[in-house]
């Protein structure tokens, strides 16, 4: 009987990064069994579908220069923004992967004017999902990090589409993003902490690489589009001047990628503060509440950071329109608390000066 040869004793030992590989799908299932046993697998199927769509997107992002997928698709979306070809592809991938799940009642995408319900009776679906299929579109053609952002709610029993999609961010049951950067990372929360997975191209799986991510309680960067600063409300200008002149007794550098997911990911890992204030062009802020601010605010708070529009936590805002915009400030507790202190002080001064 042939004996099985012993493995060669020479040659590189198998480099094992960790005794156990935990894929995103396994982790989601573990999370569900531990925290949502009643979900019966539909929740993890949902997140697995999102993960699949992002693998399809990243395959295009990684070789965009070789495919006819760069540049504009020649259409404008509901926001009036020129759609890039990759916006359209990413949106299609998510609609396809999620549309097959009858647990999905409604999908809301940055690229679709109306909520998408697949013609199924809404009561068949348990979940409402929001996504920004391709965030940072202006950076695609210049090979700078872009991302995908998603947010998951339960559909309130018996709710119509409209009330199901206009829930405050505090009702989210999951949120996450994929950043297509120097590596492709999936970061998500279900309210039990924040976890990061790095896509291993060798096995085509998201593998757990950042267990229980925590945002540092202060940082050394602020992130804002300085070109617009003349039109920021005074409180934002006063806050930024304060950071630069030592209000928090720290030195700060400015970092601004122009892809929200990339600026968020750096802030999550290194701390600091990001601001997209009201500007002349966007008097309510540019970023969208339901598929940009809410999911990132959920993750920021789960990681020990904060996210506000100045008046209140982002997740407390009661939406009135699916594409509504909001001012957005998120980051480490130290910097966001300083911003809120400035905001309260300026609002009080403004109130006393108007009542004088
Ligand atoms: P999207 O590509 O999904 O439209 O998002 C673009 C957003 C966001 O990614 C980024 O923070 C912001 O636009 C940058 O805006 P400015 O170019 O005005 O700074
Ligand atoms: Mn975006
Ligand atoms: Mn987008």
XYZ file of C-alpha atoms in Angstrom, residues 95-251:
157
model
C -29.839 45.704 -6.879
C -29.227 42.269 -8.449
C -27.659 40.645 -5.383
C -30.230 42.044 -2.949
C -33.234 41.884 -5.254
C -33.141 38.092 -5.244
C -33.779 38.005 -1.512
C -37.462 38.047 -0.640
C -36.467 39.102 2.869
C -35.780 42.540 1.344
C -38.897 44.724 1.408
C -37.422 47.951 0.034
C -34.100 49.196 -1.344
C -33.119 52.884 -1.391
C -30.100 53.835 -3.467
C -28.378 57.152 -4.110
C -28.737 56.292 -7.802
C -32.509 55.626 -7.765
C -34.994 58.462 -7.385
C -37.664 56.247 -5.795
C -37.445 53.306 -3.358
C -37.192 49.955 -5.199
C -39.726 47.276 -4.116
C -39.379 44.598 -6.862
C -43.151 44.414 -7.264
C -43.359 42.022 -4.316
C -45.945 42.798 -1.640
C -43.929 44.802 0.946
C -45.154 42.570 3.771
C -43.043 39.691 2.370
C -39.846 41.549 3.247
C -38.408 42.063 6.740
C -35.617 44.511 5.898
C -35.157 47.966 4.357
C -31.695 48.622 2.938
C -30.071 51.926 1.962
C -26.857 52.192 -0.004
C -24.455 54.523 -1.665
C -23.192 52.053 -4.246
C -20.056 53.953 -5.163
C -18.916 56.724 -2.835
C -16.219 59.128 -4.002
C -17.098 58.854 -7.696
C -15.039 61.927 -8.543
C -11.936 59.953 -7.518
C -12.505 56.850 -9.674
C -10.625 58.069 -12.754
C -7.603 59.184 -10.747
C -7.216 55.882 -8.897
C -7.943 57.256 -5.421
C -9.786 55.129 -2.823
C -13.554 54.867 -3.269
C -16.157 52.889 -1.346
C -19.646 51.433 -0.896
C -21.816 52.312 2.123
C -24.892 50.413 3.405
C -27.460 50.699 6.181
C -30.056 48.105 7.267
C -33.373 48.631 9.109
C -36.206 46.281 9.940
C -39.473 47.075 8.181
C -41.911 47.933 11.019
C -44.707 45.307 10.911
C -47.616 46.448 8.742
C -45.745 49.605 7.646
C -46.208 51.121 4.202
C -43.102 51.766 2.067
C -42.943 55.454 2.996
C -42.986 55.024 6.758
C -40.619 52.041 6.439
C -37.962 54.180 4.708
C -38.275 57.287 6.916
C -36.952 55.937 10.228
C -34.317 57.686 12.415
C -30.811 56.193 12.272
C -31.165 54.918 15.860
C -33.390 52.147 14.425
C -30.593 50.682 12.262
C -29.918 46.970 12.847
C -26.688 46.956 10.813
C -24.423 49.345 8.913
C -21.151 49.081 7.097
C -18.930 50.076 4.261
C -16.318 48.663 1.942
C -13.275 50.813 1.201
C -11.572 49.919 -2.117
C -8.165 51.197 -1.033
C -4.627 49.786 -0.965
C -6.495 46.703 0.221
C -10.246 46.076 0.093
C -11.783 46.179 3.556
C -15.310 45.497 4.761
C -16.182 47.198 8.078
C -19.557 46.575 9.724
C -21.518 46.711 12.945
C -24.770 45.091 14.121
C -24.712 47.114 17.334
C -22.290 44.736 19.069
C -19.030 46.522 18.235
C -17.221 47.224 14.941
C -15.352 44.554 12.953
C -13.012 44.820 9.956
C -12.375 42.197 7.268
C -9.684 42.330 4.604
C -10.409 40.756 1.223
C -7.900 37.958 0.613
C -7.660 37.864 -3.204
C -6.067 34.411 -2.982
C -9.239 32.847 -1.601
C -11.793 35.529 -2.644
C -13.021 35.888 0.939
C -13.259 38.760 3.426
C -11.144 37.545 6.369
C -11.371 38.994 9.906
C -8.387 41.337 10.337
C -9.588 44.005 12.817
C -11.469 42.581 15.801
C -13.480 45.153 17.784
C -12.308 48.399 16.187
C -12.241 51.392 18.579
C -11.867 55.031 17.504
C -9.092 56.773 19.510
C -10.582 59.309 21.986
C -8.661 62.087 20.197
C -6.643 62.454 17.004
C -4.231 64.747 15.221
C -6.028 65.409 11.917
C -9.004 67.445 10.851
C -10.657 66.668 7.521
C -12.639 69.316 5.634
C -12.743 70.805 2.136
C -10.866 74.033 3.000
C -11.651 75.521 -0.446
C -15.231 76.067 0.748
C -14.325 77.506 4.161
C -15.326 81.111 3.331
C -18.942 79.953 3.056
C -18.926 77.837 6.264
C -21.103 79.173 9.102
C -18.978 81.041 11.696
C -19.156 78.231 14.255
C -17.272 75.897 11.868
C -14.645 78.524 11.098
C -14.224 79.338 14.815
C -13.899 75.622 15.662
C -11.227 75.033 12.976
C -9.303 78.152 14.008
C -9.442 76.871 17.589
C -7.968 73.511 16.561
C -5.189 75.235 14.622
C -4.362 77.592 17.518
C -4.256 74.960 20.269
C -7.778 74.942 21.760
C -7.253 71.237 22.460
C -3.543 71.693 23.195
C -2.594 69.494 20.236
C -1.030 69.988 16.829
